[in-house]
mmCIF file of C-alpha atoms in Angstrom:
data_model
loop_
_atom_site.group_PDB
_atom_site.id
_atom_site.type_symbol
_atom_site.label_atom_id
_atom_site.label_comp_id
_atom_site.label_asym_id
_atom_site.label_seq_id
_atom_site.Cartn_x
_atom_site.Cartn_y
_atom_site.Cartn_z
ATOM 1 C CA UNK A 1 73.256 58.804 138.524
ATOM 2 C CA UNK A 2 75.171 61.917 139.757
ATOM 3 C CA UNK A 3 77.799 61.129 142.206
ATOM 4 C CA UNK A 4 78.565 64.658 144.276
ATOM 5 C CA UNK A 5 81.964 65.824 143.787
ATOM 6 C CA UNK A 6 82.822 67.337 147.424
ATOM 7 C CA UNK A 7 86.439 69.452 147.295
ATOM 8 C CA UNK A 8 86.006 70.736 150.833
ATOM 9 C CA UNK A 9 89.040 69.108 151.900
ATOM 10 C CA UNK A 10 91.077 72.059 149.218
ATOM 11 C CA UNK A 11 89.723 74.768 151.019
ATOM 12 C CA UNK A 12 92.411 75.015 153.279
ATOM 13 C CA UNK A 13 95.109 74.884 151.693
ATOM 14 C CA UNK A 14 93.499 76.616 148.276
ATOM 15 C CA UNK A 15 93.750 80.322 150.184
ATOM 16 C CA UNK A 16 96.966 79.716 150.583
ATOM 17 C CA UNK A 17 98.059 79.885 146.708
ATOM 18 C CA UNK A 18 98.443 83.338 145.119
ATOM 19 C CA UNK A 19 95.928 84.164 142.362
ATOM 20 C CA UNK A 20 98.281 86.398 140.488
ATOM 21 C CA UNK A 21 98.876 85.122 136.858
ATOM 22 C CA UNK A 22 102.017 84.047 136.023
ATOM 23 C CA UNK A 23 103.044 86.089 132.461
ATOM 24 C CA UNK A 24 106.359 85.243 132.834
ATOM 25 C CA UNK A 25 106.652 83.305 129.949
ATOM 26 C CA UNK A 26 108.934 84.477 126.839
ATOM 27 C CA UNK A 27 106.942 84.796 123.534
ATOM 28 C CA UNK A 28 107.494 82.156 121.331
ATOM 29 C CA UNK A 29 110.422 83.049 119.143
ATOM 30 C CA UNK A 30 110.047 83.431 115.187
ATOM 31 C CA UNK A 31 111.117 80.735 113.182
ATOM 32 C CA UNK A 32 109.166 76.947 111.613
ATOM 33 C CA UNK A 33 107.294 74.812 114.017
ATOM 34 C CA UNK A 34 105.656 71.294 113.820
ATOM 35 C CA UNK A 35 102.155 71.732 115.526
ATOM 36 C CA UNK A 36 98.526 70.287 115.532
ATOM 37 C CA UNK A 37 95.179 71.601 115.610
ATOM 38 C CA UNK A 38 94.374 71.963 118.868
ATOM 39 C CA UNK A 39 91.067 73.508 118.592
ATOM 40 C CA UNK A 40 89.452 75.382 115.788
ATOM 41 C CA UNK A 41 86.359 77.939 116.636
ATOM 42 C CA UNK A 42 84.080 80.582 114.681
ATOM 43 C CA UNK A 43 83.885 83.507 116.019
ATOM 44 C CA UNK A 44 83.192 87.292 115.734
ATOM 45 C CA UNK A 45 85.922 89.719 116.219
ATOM 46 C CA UNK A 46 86.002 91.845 119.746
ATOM 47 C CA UNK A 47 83.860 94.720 117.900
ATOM 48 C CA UNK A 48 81.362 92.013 116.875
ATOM 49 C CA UNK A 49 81.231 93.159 113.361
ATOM 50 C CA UNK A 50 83.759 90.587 111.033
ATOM 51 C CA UNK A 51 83.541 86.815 111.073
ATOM 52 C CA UNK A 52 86.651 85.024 112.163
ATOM 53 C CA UNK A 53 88.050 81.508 112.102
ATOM 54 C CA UNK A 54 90.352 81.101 115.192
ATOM 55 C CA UNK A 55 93.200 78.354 115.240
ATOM 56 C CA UNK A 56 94.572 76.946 118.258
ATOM 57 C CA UNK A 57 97.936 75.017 117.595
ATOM 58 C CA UNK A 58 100.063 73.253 119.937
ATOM 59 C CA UNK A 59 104.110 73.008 119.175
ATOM 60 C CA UNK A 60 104.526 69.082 119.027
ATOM 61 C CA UNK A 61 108.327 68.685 119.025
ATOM 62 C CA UNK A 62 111.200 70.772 119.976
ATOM 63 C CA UNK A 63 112.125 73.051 123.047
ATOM 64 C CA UNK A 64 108.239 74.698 122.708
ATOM 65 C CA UNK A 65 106.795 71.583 122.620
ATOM 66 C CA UNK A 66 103.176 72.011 124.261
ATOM 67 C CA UNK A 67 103.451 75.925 123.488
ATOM 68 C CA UNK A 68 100.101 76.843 122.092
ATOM 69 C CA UNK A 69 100.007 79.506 119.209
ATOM 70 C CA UNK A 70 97.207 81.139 117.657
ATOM 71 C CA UNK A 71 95.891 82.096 114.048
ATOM 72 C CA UNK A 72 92.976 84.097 113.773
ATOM 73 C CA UNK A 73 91.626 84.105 109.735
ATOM 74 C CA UNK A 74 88.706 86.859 108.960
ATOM 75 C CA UNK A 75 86.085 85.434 107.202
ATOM 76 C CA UNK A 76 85.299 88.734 104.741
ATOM 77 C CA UNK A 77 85.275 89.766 101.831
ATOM 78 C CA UNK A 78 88.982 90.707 100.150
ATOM 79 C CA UNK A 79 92.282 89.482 100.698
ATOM 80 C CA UNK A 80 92.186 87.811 103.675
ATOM 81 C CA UNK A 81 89.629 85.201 102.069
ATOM 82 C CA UNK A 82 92.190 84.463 99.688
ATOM 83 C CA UNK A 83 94.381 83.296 102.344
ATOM 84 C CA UNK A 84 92.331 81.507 104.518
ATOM 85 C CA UNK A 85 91.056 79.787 101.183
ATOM 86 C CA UNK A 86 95.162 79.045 100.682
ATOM 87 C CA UNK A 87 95.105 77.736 104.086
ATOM 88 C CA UNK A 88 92.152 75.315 103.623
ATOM 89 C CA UNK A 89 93.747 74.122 100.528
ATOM 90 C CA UNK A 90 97.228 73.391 102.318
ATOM 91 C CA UNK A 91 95.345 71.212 104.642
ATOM 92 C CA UNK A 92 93.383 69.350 102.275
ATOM 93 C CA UNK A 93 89.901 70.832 103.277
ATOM 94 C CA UNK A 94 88.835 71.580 99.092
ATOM 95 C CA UNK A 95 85.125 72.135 100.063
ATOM 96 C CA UNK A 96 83.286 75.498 99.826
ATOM 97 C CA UNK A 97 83.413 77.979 102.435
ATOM 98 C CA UNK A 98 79.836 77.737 103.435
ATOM 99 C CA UNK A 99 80.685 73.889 104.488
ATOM 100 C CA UNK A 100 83.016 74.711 106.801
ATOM 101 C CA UNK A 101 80.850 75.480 109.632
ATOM 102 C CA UNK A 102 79.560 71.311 109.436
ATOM 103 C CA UNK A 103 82.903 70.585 108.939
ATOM 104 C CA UNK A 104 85.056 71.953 112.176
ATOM 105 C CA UNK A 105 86.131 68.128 113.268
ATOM 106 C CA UNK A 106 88.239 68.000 109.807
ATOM 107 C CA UNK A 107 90.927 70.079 110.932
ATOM 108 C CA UNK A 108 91.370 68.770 114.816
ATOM 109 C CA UNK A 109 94.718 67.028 115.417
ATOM 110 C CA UNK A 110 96.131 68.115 111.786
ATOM 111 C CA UNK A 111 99.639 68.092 111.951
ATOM 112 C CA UNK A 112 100.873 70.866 110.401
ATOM 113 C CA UNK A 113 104.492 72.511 109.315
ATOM 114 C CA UNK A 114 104.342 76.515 110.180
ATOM 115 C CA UNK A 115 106.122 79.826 110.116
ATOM 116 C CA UNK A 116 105.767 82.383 112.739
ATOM 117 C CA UNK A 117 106.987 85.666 111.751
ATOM 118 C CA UNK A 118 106.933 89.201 113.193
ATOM 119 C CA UNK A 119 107.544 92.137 111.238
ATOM 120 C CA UNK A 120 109.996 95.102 112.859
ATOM 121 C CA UNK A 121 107.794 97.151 115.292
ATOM 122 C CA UNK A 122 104.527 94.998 114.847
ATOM 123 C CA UNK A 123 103.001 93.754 117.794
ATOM 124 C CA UNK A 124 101.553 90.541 116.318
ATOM 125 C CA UNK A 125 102.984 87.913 114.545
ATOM 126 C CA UNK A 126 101.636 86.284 111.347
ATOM 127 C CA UNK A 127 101.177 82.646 111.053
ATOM 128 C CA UNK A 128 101.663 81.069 107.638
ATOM 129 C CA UNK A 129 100.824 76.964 106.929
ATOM 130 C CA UNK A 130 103.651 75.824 105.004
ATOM 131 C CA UNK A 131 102.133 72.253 104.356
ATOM 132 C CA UNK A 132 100.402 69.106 105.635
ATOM 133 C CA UNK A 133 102.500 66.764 107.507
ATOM 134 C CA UNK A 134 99.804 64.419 108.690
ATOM 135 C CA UNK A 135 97.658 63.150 111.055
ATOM 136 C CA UNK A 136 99.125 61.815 114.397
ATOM 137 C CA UNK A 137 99.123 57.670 114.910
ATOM 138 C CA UNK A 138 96.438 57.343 117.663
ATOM 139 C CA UNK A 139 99.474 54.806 119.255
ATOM 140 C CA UNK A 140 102.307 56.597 118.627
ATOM 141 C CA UNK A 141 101.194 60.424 118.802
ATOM 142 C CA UNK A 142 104.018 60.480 115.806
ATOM 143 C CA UNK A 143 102.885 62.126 112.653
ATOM 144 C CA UNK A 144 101.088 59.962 109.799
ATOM 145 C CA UNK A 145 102.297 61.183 106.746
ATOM 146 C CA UNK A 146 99.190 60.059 104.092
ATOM 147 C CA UNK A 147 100.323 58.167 101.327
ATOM 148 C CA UNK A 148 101.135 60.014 97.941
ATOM 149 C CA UNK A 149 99.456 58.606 95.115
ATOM 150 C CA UNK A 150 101.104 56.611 92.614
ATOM 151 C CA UNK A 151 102.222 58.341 89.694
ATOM 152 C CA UNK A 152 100.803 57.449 85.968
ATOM 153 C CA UNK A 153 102.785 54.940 84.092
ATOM 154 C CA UNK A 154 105.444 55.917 81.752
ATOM 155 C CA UNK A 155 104.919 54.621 78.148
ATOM 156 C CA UNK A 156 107.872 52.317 78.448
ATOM 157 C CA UNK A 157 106.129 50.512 81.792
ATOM 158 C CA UNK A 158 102.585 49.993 79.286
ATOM 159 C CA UNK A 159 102.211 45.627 79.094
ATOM 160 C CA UNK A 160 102.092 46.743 75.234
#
């Protein structure tokens, strides 16, 4: 059953706020930030011609915490499939390509260790994945750093 959600009683004093964004906000400085994956979408680029994978990260930690930052990969052929591929493979996602699509939920809430970095006169910034920190404790919202996996014997710890 649908209960009506009435907001009449805003109407008042919702005229009296100015609609005027507020881009006030400094850019986020270059440097290494802790973040998670927001939101992760596919999508086609503003011409509608190249695939893209677009990353939504939030800055977990820190003076920016709750700053968002976004990656956009191209999904096409040459170099920038290499690194997207490198990216995948820094977060543990060792599938093929064609299985990401099924597989967007993998990647939300990845915590993740990052560079932002602007080159002199660019307008955008690039956004590197340095490695995998974890996955947030559903308690905590702390980082779970997975477990490594223990390493082989040496020949003096063989029982023989």
């Amino acid at each position: 059953m649908s209960k009506e959600f009435n907001l009449n009683d805003l109407d008042e004093e919702y005229e009296t706020h100015d609609s005027e964004q507020n881009t006030d906000f400094e850019e986020l400085p270059d440097g290494k930030y802790q973040v998670s994956v927001d939101r992760v979408e596919l999508m086609l680029s503003k011409s509608g011609d190249k695939r893209m994978f677009k990353w939504t990260l939030k800055v977990i930690n820190g003076e920016f915490k709750n700053r968002l930052i976004w990656k956009y990969s191209m999904l096409e052929p040459g170099d920038s499939l290499g690194y997207f591929k490198r990216d995948l493979h820094t977060l543990g996602f060792v599938k093929t390509i064609s299985e990401v699509p099924n597989n967007l939920e993998f990647f939300l809430d990845l915590i993740i260790q990052i560079t932002k970095k602007t080159k002199d006169g660019a307008d955008m910034a690039s956004i590197y994945f340095n490695k995998l920190l974890g996955q947030p404790n559903d308690s905590t919202g702390y980082p779970h750093i997975p477990p490594k996996s223990e390493p082989p014997p040496v020949d003096s710890d063989l029982p023989f």
